[in-house]
Amino acid sequence: MNKARITRVGAVAAATALAIGGLTACSTGGDNGGGDGKVTITWWHNATSDPLKGIWEDVAKEFEKDHPNVTVKVEGYQNEELQRTLIPNALRSGSGVDLFQAWGGGEIKDQVAAGYVQDISDSAKGTIDAIGPVVSGWQVDGKTYGLPFQFGIEGFWYNKDLFAQAGIENPPTTLDELNDAVDKLKAAGITPIAVGAGDKWPAAHYWYNFALKSCSPDVLKKAQSQLDFSDPCFVKAGELLQEFIATNPFQEGFLATSAQQGAGSSAGMLATGKAAMELMGHWNPGVMGGILKDDTGQADATPPSFLGWFNFPGIPGTDGDPTAALGGGDGFACATWAPKECVELLEYIDSESVQKRFAESGAGIPVLPAAQSAVTDPNLQQVLKGLQAASYVQLWLDTAYGTTVGGAMNDGIVALFGGQGSPEDIVKGMQDAAATL
Amino acid sequence: MSTSTITAGSAVSTAGPARPRPRKRRFDIRSFAMVWGFAAPALIVYVTFVIVPVGLAAVYSFFNWNGLGPLERFIGIDNYVRALSDPTFLKAIGNNLAIVLLSLLIQGPVAIGVALLLNRPLRGRTLIRTLIFVPYVLSEVVAALAFKLILQPSGPFDALLASVGLGGLKQLWLADQNVVFWTLFFVLSWKYLGFAILLMLAGLQGVPDELFEAAAIDGASWWQIQRHITIPLLGPTIRIWAFLSMIGSLQLFDMVWVLTGGGPVNATVTMATYMMQYGFQRGQLGFGSAVAVILFLISLVFALLYQRHVLRRDFEGAVGRGA
């Protein structure tokens, strides 16, 4: 008698369960099996606009053509969303992505420790050798887990016209010359340096560079592998930064300035001639071009023509290498469960033909030395020259030390910019954060 | 299926009067099925997406976990100890409580005052009401970005001050660590005052005109009417608004995150931005979960105490009237 109702209730419950099941089923994917040898590679990258987005789509199509059994699902996501949410979630669930963006340093170390990343030391040996030392950021304990496709360094982007106006003939090569340039610019009524301290990391990079130029490469390597910051050069870096901040080289209200958003950002100030210098990575001309197009009505996204570039100056009398450079890159890694074709695709991305196309597009500096001659963009050529002149290249310190120590380090540095805390507090914050790992 | 339904239906109609008890029980099963049939989907979604995550966060909070790999390193209450002994987190709690208090003390009276004014016959009243409500309708992120541009050094706001001869008041609105908290509070008030005014206006519609007429006949002045009739009768609305305002202030996130990111140098940090910064940006999900649990408990205690001691009267009144 009541069977019908019970059945109905059961049906409702079953339907609900199905609906819920369907919701969770959405997150699974990555169907790599199949008896007919057909495989799918899901590839996530951070290029949301051309030229890079188009290049990756072409690469995926070409790879499919050469490997008829492979389907490549290529997807571009916004950088932070990809790095902080999508990739960790997919890795945790053990599916959904095969080839994913890898920024190197502490992050890939954590992913390797959790067993999510394929060791490609042997399977991609030829490419690893061809690329050379910049792969080190994607290596953990001597094994390679990912390959960068681009690597650039940072330095001061400066306005040649404003430098001439202030009577500065040559770009500074020592800290004293930099201080001298700051004085001359101020005397000429020009804001010497724009810094986007509101975003924290642009301010933190000053400390990174002071540490890079105060600490010997051996100390830096040990700091990266063991998170050991006991060497006095790290405190020295903070003291040098404190002295530098005391000369008031930055724009008014720099603590709230963002780095890349609009004409009021630090990149916007340099692009529109409101400041003479900005310490920033190789991507800066592209950012400035975008701001000029969106905010000042320039017809296209051409970077300003007055740009010059010089590496952060050396500091005589310290252990640091004056030609050392601070940089970072973008790479890809294959998940543990990815099909073997994933490594082939990864190698194809770093093949000479793709790397040359990447170089020609002006999107960045390729990692393959054989492709670097194809860089035609004059701004990138300046950075490339600096990279080739550098005897030692250190990965961005926040990337190298991982997000936990990196975050504590950046907050400590920004506090110093805000007139709070001390050089010792920065190092103590880093050590405390390392102790919570 | 249709036959069985008919059978069931006839069984109820024929056997019903003769045997009241089974009928009643059968009715119970029916209503039970109906209640659960309708409630189950919502309940399952609620449990899956609210209760379970809250429970999971509580579990995560006892582990040292960076979000990758299995939960292995149980560390007891270390995360809680670390959060509650971190001066930055204590500052975040202080900032949240300061915003709760300031909202109640400043936004409340202003909202009541404006609502009283707008409740009088006035030309263009509808237009003014709409304008006042516009900020609340704007997305929080859009509003924060707009203010970020307006308040940048030598930006439009400074230009406005200078144009009315108040250039001397110019500040680094978002960059000065001593000023930025007040800037944030101003922007929050701009954003949420409209909502408070709208609630108060709605509350005022519920005050019967007869009371005003009676008071006027008795010779009460406008002030006396507001003081002794309108505001007491507006009580339930004010109490509900205060509740929403407190919970909103405790969980404050979007506006701060976009406008200042909690900075400069933690000057505007709130519990939620602290959680975001440590949990997600620094990749310590276990610690972030502990912060989330603390935030949840503080909000819960506030809500329960408020309901128990302040809102109870309103609820009892409503139930009484309903019955």
GROMACS .gro file of N, CA and C in nm, chain A residues 144-286:
model
  429
  144THR      N    1   6.540   1.655  -1.182
  144THR     CA    2   6.463   1.756  -1.253
  144THR      C    3   6.316   1.715  -1.258
  145TYR      N    4   6.229   1.811  -1.222
  145TYR     CA    5   6.085   1.783  -1.218
  145TYR      C    6   6.004   1.872  -1.312
  146GLY      N    7   6.069   1.970  -1.371
  146GLY     CA    8   5.996   2.057  -1.462
  146GLY      C    9   6.095   2.127  -1.552
  147LEU      N   10   6.045   2.188  -1.659
  147LEU     CA   11   6.133   2.260  -1.750
  147LEU      C   12   6.082   2.403  -1.769
  148PRO      N   13   6.168   2.502  -1.751
  148PRO     CA   14   6.124   2.639  -1.782
  148PRO      C   15   6.120   2.657  -1.934
  149PHE      N   16   6.031   2.745  -1.980
  149PHE     CA   17   6.035   2.781  -2.122
  149PHE      C   18   6.080   2.925  -2.140
  150GLN      N   19   6.077   3.000  -2.030
  150GLN     CA   20   6.132   3.136  -2.039
  150GLN      C   21   6.197   3.170  -1.906
  151PHE      N   22   6.300   3.253  -1.913
  151PHE     CA   23   6.367   3.295  -1.791
  151PHE      C   24   6.423   3.435  -1.815
  152GLY      N   25   6.388   3.525  -1.727
  152GLY     CA   26   6.438   3.662  -1.741
  152GLY      C   27   6.489   3.713  -1.608
  153ILE      N   28   6.561   3.823  -1.610
  153ILE     CA   29   6.611   3.880  -1.486
  153ILE      C   30   6.553   4.020  -1.469
  154GLU      N   31   6.570   4.073  -1.349
  154GLU     CA   32   6.518   4.207  -1.327
  154GLU      C   33   6.632   4.307  -1.317
  155GLY      N   34   6.592   4.431  -1.326
  155GLY     CA   35   6.689   4.539  -1.314
  155GLY      C   36   6.611   4.669  -1.314
  156PHE      N   37   6.683   4.780  -1.313
  156PHE     CA   38   6.615   4.909  -1.318
  156PHE      C   39   6.580   4.943  -1.462
  157TRP      N   40   6.451   4.962  -1.489
  157TRP     CA   41   6.407   5.021  -1.616
  157TRP      C   42   6.410   5.170  -1.595
  158TYR      N   43   6.476   5.245  -1.683
  158TYR     CA   44   6.484   5.389  -1.659
  158TYR      C   45   6.450   5.469  -1.784
  159ASN      N   46   6.416   5.594  -1.757
  159ASN     CA   47   6.376   5.686  -1.862
  159ASN      C   48   6.501   5.764  -1.908
  160LYS      N   49   6.549   5.730  -2.028
  160LYS     CA   50   6.674   5.792  -2.076
  160LYS      C   51   6.661   5.943  -2.087
  161ASP      N   52   6.540   5.991  -2.126
  161ASP     CA   53   6.521   6.136  -2.142
  161ASP      C   54   6.535   6.208  -2.007
  162LEU      N   55   6.471   6.148  -1.903
  162LEU     CA   56   6.477   6.212  -1.771
  162LEU      C   57   6.619   6.205  -1.715
  163PHE      N   58   6.690   6.097  -1.741
  163PHE     CA   59   6.830   6.086  -1.697
  163PHE      C   60   6.914   6.197  -1.761
  164ALA      N   61   6.892   6.219  -1.892
  164ALA     CA   62   6.966   6.324  -1.963
  164ALA      C   63   6.932   6.461  -1.904
  165GLN      N   64   6.803   6.479  -1.878
  165GLN     CA   65   6.756   6.606  -1.822
  165GLN      C   66   6.823   6.635  -1.687
  166ALA      N   67   6.846   6.529  -1.609
  166ALA     CA   68   6.907   6.547  -1.477
  166ALA      C   69   7.059   6.546  -1.486
  167GLY      N   70   7.113   6.529  -1.605
  167GLY     CA   71   7.258   6.533  -1.622
  167GLY      C   72   7.328   6.405  -1.583
  168ILE      N   73   7.258   6.292  -1.593
  168ILE     CA   74   7.322   6.163  -1.563
  168ILE      C   75   7.366   6.103  -1.696
  169GLU      N   76   7.499   6.083  -1.708
  169GLU     CA   77   7.548   6.040  -1.839
  169GLU      C   78   7.540   5.888  -1.858
  170ASN      N   79   7.587   5.814  -1.756
  170ASN     CA   80   7.588   5.668  -1.771
  170ASN      C   81   7.501   5.605  -1.663
  171PRO      N   82   7.435   5.494  -1.695
  171PRO     CA   83   7.357   5.426  -1.592
  171PRO      C   84   7.449   5.380  -1.479
  172PRO      N   85   7.403   5.388  -1.353
  172PRO     CA   86   7.487   5.357  -1.237
  172PRO      C   87   7.535   5.212  -1.238
  173THR      N   88   7.657   5.190  -1.196
  173THR     CA   89   7.709   5.053  -1.184
  173THR      C   90   7.745   5.019  -1.039
  174THR      N   91   7.751   5.120  -0.952
  174THR     CA   92   7.773   5.093  -0.809
  174THR      C   93   7.662   5.161  -0.730
  175LEU      N   94   7.650   5.119  -0.603
  175LEU     CA   95   7.545   5.177  -0.518
  175LEU      C   96   7.566   5.327  -0.502
  176ASP      N   97   7.693   5.371  -0.490
  176ASP     CA   98   7.721   5.514  -0.476
  176ASP      C   99   7.672   5.590  -0.598
  177GLU      N  100   7.696   5.532  -0.715
  177GLU     CA  101   7.650   5.599  -0.838
  177GLU      C  102   7.498   5.606  -0.843
  178LEU      N  103   7.433   5.500  -0.792
  178LEU     CA  104   7.286   5.502  -0.789
  178LEU      C  105   7.237   5.613  -0.696
  179ASN      N  106   7.297   5.623  -0.577
  179ASN     CA  107   7.259   5.729  -0.484
  179ASN      C  108   7.282   5.866  -0.546
  180ASP      N  109   7.393   5.878  -0.620
  180ASP     CA  110   7.426   6.002  -0.688
  180ASP      C  111   7.318   6.037  -0.792
  181ALA      N  112   7.275   5.934  -0.867
  181ALA     CA  113   7.171   5.957  -0.968
  181ALA      C  114   7.041   6.001  -0.903
  182VAL      N  115   7.009   5.939  -0.787
  182VAL     CA  116   6.887   5.977  -0.714
  182VAL      C  117   6.894   6.124  -0.675
  183ASP      N  118   7.011   6.168  -0.624
  183ASP     CA  119   7.027   6.308  -0.584
  183ASP      C  120   7.008   6.401  -0.704
  184LYS      N  121   7.072   6.365  -0.815
  184LYS     CA  122   7.063   6.452  -0.933
  184LYS      C  123   6.919   6.464  -0.983
  185LEU      N  124   6.847   6.350  -0.982
  185LEU     CA  125   6.708   6.351  -1.028
  185LEU      C  126   6.623   6.438  -0.937
  186LYS      N  127   6.646   6.425  -0.804
  186LYS     CA  128   6.567   6.505  -0.710
  186LYS      C  129   6.596   6.654  -0.731
  187ALA      N  130   6.725   6.685  -0.755
  187ALA     CA  131   6.763   6.824  -0.776
  187ALA      C  132   6.694   6.880  -0.900
  188ALA      N  133   6.669   6.792  -0.999
  188ALA     CA  134   6.602   6.836  -1.121
  188ALA      C  135   6.451   6.833  -1.108
  189GLY      N  136   6.401   6.802  -0.985
  189GLY     CA  137   6.256   6.802  -0.964
  189GLY      C  138   6.186   6.680  -1.019
  190ILE      N  139   6.259   6.570  -1.033
  190ILE     CA  140   6.202   6.447  -1.089
  190ILE      C  141   6.195   6.342  -0.979
  191THR      N  142   6.082   6.271  -0.970
  191THR     CA  143   6.074   6.159  -0.876
  191THR      C  144   6.170   6.051  -0.924
  192PRO      N  145   6.271   6.016  -0.841
  192PRO     CA  146   6.373   5.923  -0.893
  192PRO      C  147   6.319   5.782  -0.923
  193ILE      N  148   6.251   5.723  -0.823
  193ILE     CA  149   6.212   5.583  -0.840
  193ILE      C  150   6.066   5.564  -0.802
  194ALA      N  151   5.994   5.487  -0.884
  194ALA     CA  152   5.858   5.447  -0.848
  194ALA      C  153   5.863   5.303  -0.799
  195VAL      N  154   5.794   5.277  -0.687
  195VAL     CA  155   5.788   5.140  -0.636
  195VAL      C  156   5.644   5.107  -0.598
  196GLY      N  157   5.597   4.991  -0.638
  196GLY     CA  158   5.459   4.951  -0.609
  196GLY      C  159   5.451   4.874  -0.479
  197ALA      N  160   5.484   4.943  -0.368
  197ALA     CA  161   5.491   4.873  -0.239
  197ALA      C  162   5.354   4.824  -0.191
  198GLY      N  163   5.245   4.877  -0.248
  198GLY     CA  164   5.112   4.829  -0.212
  198GLY      C  165   5.095   4.682  -0.245
  199ASP      N  166   5.164   4.634  -0.348
  199ASP     CA  167   5.158   4.493  -0.383
  199ASP      C  168   5.264   4.410  -0.310
  200LYS      N  169   5.336   4.472  -0.221
  200LYS     CA  170   5.439   4.407  -0.136
  200LYS      C  171   5.562   4.359  -0.214
  201TRP      N  172   5.546   4.264  -0.308
  201TRP     CA  173   5.666   4.205  -0.369
  201TRP      C  174   5.755   4.306  -0.440
  202PRO      N  175   5.699   4.412  -0.506
  202PRO     CA  176   5.793   4.504  -0.573
  202PRO      C  177   5.886   4.573  -0.473
  203ALA      N  178   5.835   4.598  -0.352
  203ALA     CA  179   5.921   4.658  -0.250
  203ALA      C  180   6.021   4.554  -0.200
  204ALA      N  181   5.971   4.432  -0.181
  204ALA     CA  182   6.057   4.326  -0.128
  204ALA      C  183   6.177   4.300  -0.219
  205HIS      N  184   6.159   4.324  -0.350
  205HIS     CA  185   6.270   4.295  -0.442
  205HIS      C  186   6.392   4.383  -0.416
  206TYR      N  187   6.373   4.498  -0.351
  206TYR     CA  188   6.491   4.579  -0.315
  206TYR      C  189   6.577   4.503  -0.215
  207TRP      N  190   6.512   4.445  -0.117
  207TRP     CA  191   6.587   4.368  -0.017
  207TRP      C  192   6.654   4.248  -0.083
  208TYR      N  193   6.579   4.182  -0.175
  208TYR     CA  194   6.638   4.065  -0.244
  208TYR      C  195   6.769   4.106  -0.311
  209ASN      N  196   6.764   4.223  -0.377
  209ASN     CA  197   6.883   4.264  -0.450
  209ASN      C  198   6.996   4.304  -0.356
  210PHE      N  199   6.961   4.369  -0.244
  210PHE     CA  200   7.066   4.401  -0.147
  210PHE      C  201   7.124   4.271  -0.091
  211ALA      N  202   7.040   4.170  -0.068
  211ALA     CA  203   7.091   4.041  -0.019
  211ALA      C  204   7.178   3.975  -0.126
  212LEU      N  205   7.131   3.982  -0.251
  212LEU     CA  206   7.206   3.921  -0.361
  212LEU      C  207   7.344   3.983  -0.374
  213LYS      N  208   7.352   4.115  -0.351
  213LYS     CA  209   7.479   4.183  -0.369
  213LYS      C  210   7.560   4.187  -0.239
  214SER      N  211   7.503   4.138  -0.127
  214SER     CA  212   7.578   4.133  -0.001
  214SER      C  213   7.622   3.992   0.034
  215CYS      N  214   7.547   3.891  -0.012
  215CYS     CA  215   7.575   3.753   0.029
  215CYS      C  216   7.647   3.681  -0.084
  216SER      N  217   7.736   3.591  -0.046
  216SER     CA  218   7.807   3.515  -0.148
  216SER      C  219   7.711   3.411  -0.208
  217PRO      N  220   7.734   3.370  -0.332
  217PRO     CA  221   7.648   3.269  -0.395
  217PRO      C  222   7.633   3.143  -0.310
  218ASP      N  223   7.740   3.105  -0.238
  218ASP     CA  224   7.731   2.985  -0.155
  218ASP      C  225   7.630   3.002  -0.043
  219VAL      N  226   7.633   3.119   0.021
  219VAL     CA  227   7.538   3.147   0.129
  219VAL      C  228   7.396   3.144   0.074
  220LEU      N  229   7.377   3.201  -0.046
  220LEU     CA  230   7.244   3.206  -0.105
  220LEU      C  231   7.194   3.066  -0.140
  221LYS      N  232   7.285   2.982  -0.190
  221LYS     CA  233   7.245   2.846  -0.225
  221LYS      C  234   7.204   2.768  -0.100
  222LYS      N  235   7.281   2.789   0.008
  222LYS     CA  236   7.251   2.719   0.132
  222LYS      C  237   7.118   2.769   0.189
  223ALA      N  238   7.095   2.899   0.177
  223ALA     CA  239   6.970   2.956   0.227
  223ALA      C  240   6.852   2.892   0.154
  224GLN      N  241   6.869   2.872   0.022
  224GLN     CA  242   6.759   2.817  -0.056
  224GLN      C  243   6.734   2.670  -0.024
  225SER      N  244   6.842   2.592  -0.007
  225SER     CA  245   6.819   2.449   0.013
  225SER      C  246   6.785   2.416   0.157
  226GLN      N  247   6.839   2.492   0.253
  226GLN     CA  248   6.816   2.456   0.394
  226GLN      C  249   6.737   2.561   0.471
  227LEU      N  250   6.696   2.668   0.404
  227LEU     CA  251   6.626   2.779   0.471
  227LEU      C  252   6.705   2.826   0.593
  228ASP      N  253   6.835   2.841   0.572
  228ASP     CA  254   6.925   2.886   0.678
  228ASP      C  255   6.961   3.032   0.650
  229PHE      N  256   6.915   3.120   0.737
  229PHE     CA  257   6.939   3.263   0.714
  229PHE      C  258   7.027   3.323   0.823
  230SER      N  259   7.114   3.239   0.880
  230SER     CA  260   7.192   3.284   0.995
  230SER      C  261   7.311   3.373   0.955
  231ASP      N  262   7.350   3.372   0.827
  231ASP     CA  263   7.464   3.453   0.785
  231ASP      C  264   7.432   3.602   0.807
  232PRO      N  265   7.529   3.675   0.864
  232PRO     CA  266   7.503   3.818   0.892
  232PRO      C  267   7.472   3.901   0.767
  233CYS      N  268   7.504   3.848   0.647
  233CYS     CA  269   7.479   3.929   0.526
  233CYS      C  270   7.330   3.957   0.507
  234PHE      N  271   7.241   3.871   0.564
  234PHE     CA  272   7.098   3.896   0.549
  234PHE      C  273   7.054   4.016   0.631
  235VAL      N  274   7.115   4.034   0.750
  235VAL     CA  275   7.086   4.153   0.829
  235VAL      C  276   7.145   4.276   0.761
  236LYS      N  277   7.265   4.255   0.706
  236LYS     CA  278   7.333   4.364   0.634
  236LYS      C  279   7.245   4.415   0.519
  237ALA      N  280   7.178   4.321   0.450
  237ALA     CA  281   7.091   4.360   0.339
  237ALA      C  282   6.983   4.456   0.387
  238GLY      N  283   6.926   4.425   0.507
  238GLY     CA  284   6.823   4.511   0.562
  238GLY      C  285   6.877   4.647   0.601
  239GLU      N  286   7.001   4.648   0.653
  239GLU     CA  287   7.061   4.777   0.691
  239GLU      C  288   7.086   4.863   0.569
  240LEU      N  289   7.137   4.799   0.462
  240LEU     CA  290   7.159   4.874   0.338
  240LEU      C  291   7.028   4.930   0.284
  241LEU      N  292   6.922   4.846   0.292
  241LEU     CA  293   6.792   4.891   0.244
  241LEU      C  294   6.741   5.009   0.326
  242GLN      N  295   6.758   4.997   0.459
  242GLN     CA  296   6.714   5.105   0.548
  242GLN      C  297   6.783   5.237   0.511
  243GLU      N  298   6.915   5.228   0.487
  243GLU     CA  299   6.989   5.349   0.447
  243GLU      C  300   6.936   5.403   0.315
  244PHE      N  301   6.906   5.310   0.223
  244PHE     CA  302   6.859   5.353   0.092
  244PHE      C  303   6.722   5.421   0.102
  245ILE      N  304   6.632   5.361   0.182
  245ILE     CA  305   6.498   5.421   0.199
  245ILE      C  306   6.512   5.560   0.261
  246ALA      N  307   6.611   5.575   0.352
  246ALA     CA  308   6.628   5.703   0.421
  246ALA      C  309   6.667   5.816   0.326
  247THR      N  310   6.714   5.783   0.206
  247THR     CA  311   6.747   5.889   0.110
  247THR      C  312   6.623   5.937   0.035
  248ASN      N  313   6.506   5.882   0.070
  248ASN     CA  314   6.379   5.922   0.007
  248ASN      C  315   6.380   5.915  -0.145
  249PRO      N  316   6.415   5.801  -0.202
  249PRO     CA  317   6.420   5.795  -0.347
  249PRO      C  318   6.284   5.769  -0.413
  250PHE      N  319   6.183   5.735  -0.332
  250PHE     CA  320   6.056   5.686  -0.390
  250PHE      C  321   5.950   5.795  -0.401
  251GLN      N  322   5.845   5.763  -0.475
  251GLN     CA  323   5.735   5.857  -0.496
  251GLN      C  324   5.655   5.875  -0.367
  252GLU      N  325   5.573   5.980  -0.365
  252GLU     CA  326   5.489   6.007  -0.248
  252GLU      C  327   5.385   5.896  -0.233
  253GLY      N  328   5.363   5.852  -0.109
  253GLY     CA  329   5.259   5.753  -0.082
  253GLY      C  330   5.286   5.617  -0.143
  254PHE      N  331   5.414   5.579  -0.154
  254PHE     CA  332   5.448   5.454  -0.223
  254PHE      C  333   5.392   5.330  -0.154
  255LEU      N  334   5.358   5.341  -0.022
  255LEU     CA  335   5.310   5.222   0.049
  255LEU      C  336   5.178   5.172  -0.007
  256ALA      N  337   5.100   5.260  -0.071
  256ALA     CA  338   4.971   5.217  -0.123
  256ALA      C  339   4.971   5.206  -0.275
  257THR      N  340   5.084   5.230  -0.339
  257THR     CA  341   5.089   5.226  -0.485
  257THR      C  342   5.090   5.082  -0.534
  258SER      N  343   5.006   5.054  -0.634
  258SER     CA  344   5.012   4.920  -0.691
  258SER      C  345   5.116   4.918  -0.802
  259ALA      N  346   5.155   4.799  -0.844
  259ALA     CA  347   5.267   4.789  -0.937
  259ALA      C  348   5.224   4.805  -1.082
  260GLN      N  349   5.108   4.752  -1.116
  260GLN     CA  350   5.079   4.739  -1.259
  260GLN      C  351   4.942   4.789  -1.302
  261GLN      N  352   4.860   4.841  -1.206
  261GLN     CA  353   4.724   4.878  -1.243
  261GLN      C  354   4.712   5.027  -1.270
  262GLY      N  355   4.699   5.063  -1.396
  262GLY     CA  356   4.666   5.200  -1.431
  262GLY      C  357   4.783   5.296  -1.427
  263ALA      N  358   4.753   5.421  -1.467
  263ALA     CA  359   4.859   5.522  -1.480
  263ALA      C  360   4.916   5.562  -1.345
  264GLY      N  361   4.841   5.541  -1.235
  264GLY     CA  362   4.891   5.578  -1.103
  264GLY      C  363   4.981   5.472  -1.042
  265SER      N  364   4.992   5.356  -1.107
  265SER     CA  365   5.077   5.250  -1.055
  265SER      C  366   5.223   5.284  -1.081
  266SER      N  367   5.315   5.207  -1.022
  266SER     CA  368   5.456   5.238  -1.041
  266SER      C  369   5.496   5.222  -1.188
  267ALA      N  370   5.446   5.117  -1.253
  267ALA     CA  371   5.477   5.101  -1.396
  267ALA      C  372   5.417   5.216  -1.476
  268GLY      N  373   5.295   5.257  -1.437
  268GLY     CA  374   5.230   5.368  -1.506
  268GLY      C  375   5.308   5.497  -1.490
  269MET      N  376   5.365   5.519  -1.371
  269MET     CA  377   5.442   5.642  -1.347
  269MET      C  378   5.565   5.647  -1.435
  270LEU      N  379   5.633   5.533  -1.449
  270LEU     CA  380   5.751   5.529  -1.535
  270LEU      C  381   5.709   5.549  -1.682
  271ALA      N  382   5.600   5.483  -1.720
  271ALA     CA  383   5.556   5.489  -1.859
  271ALA      C  384   5.514   5.630  -1.899
  272THR      N  385   5.456   5.706  -1.803
  272THR     CA  386   5.407   5.838  -1.837
  272THR      C  387   5.506   5.948  -1.799
  273GLY      N  388   5.629   5.909  -1.765
  273GLY     CA  389   5.733   6.009  -1.738
  273GLY      C  390   5.722   6.077  -1.604
  274LYS      N  391   5.645   6.018  -1.509
  274LYS     CA  392   5.630   6.080  -1.376
  274LYS      C  393   5.736   6.032  -1.279
  275ALA      N  394   5.810   5.929  -1.318
  275ALA     CA  395   5.921   5.881  -1.236
  275ALA      C  396   6.030   5.835  -1.332
  276ALA      N  397   6.156   5.834  -1.282
  276ALA     CA  398   6.266   5.807  -1.373
  276ALA      C  399   6.308   5.661  -1.377
  277MET      N  400   6.279   5.585  -1.269
  277MET     CA  401   6.326   5.446  -1.264
  277MET      C  402   6.222   5.358  -1.198
  278GLU      N  403   6.229   5.229  -1.232
  278GLU     CA  404   6.154   5.128  -1.158
  278GLU      C  405   6.232   4.998  -1.163
  279LEU      N  406   6.246   4.934  -1.046
  279LEU     CA  407   6.312   4.803  -1.038
  279LEU      C  408   6.207   4.698  -1.069
  280MET      N  409   6.225   4.627  -1.181
  280MET     CA  410   6.118   4.536  -1.222
  280MET      C  411   6.172   4.431  -1.319
  281GLY      N  412   6.097   4.324  -1.335
  281GLY     CA  413   6.137   4.214  -1.422
  281GLY      C  414   6.129   4.248  -1.570
  282HIS      N  415   6.165   4.149  -1.651
  282HIS     CA  416   6.174   4.171  -1.794
  282HIS      C  417   6.039   4.196  -1.860
  283TRP      N  418   5.929   4.169  -1.787
  283TRP     CA  419   5.796   4.187  -1.843
  283TRP      C  420   5.750   4.332  -1.843
  284ASN      N  421   5.830   4.419  -1.778
  284ASN     CA  422   5.781   4.555  -1.753
  284ASN      C  423   5.745   4.635  -1.879
  285PRO      N  424   5.826   4.628  -1.988
  285PRO     CA  425   5.786   4.705  -2.107
  285PRO      C  426   5.647   4.667  -2.157
  286GLY      N  427   5.614   4.536  -2.151
  286GLY     CA  428   5.482   4.491  -2.193
  286GLY      C  429   5.373   4.551  -2.105
   0.00000   0.00000   0.00000
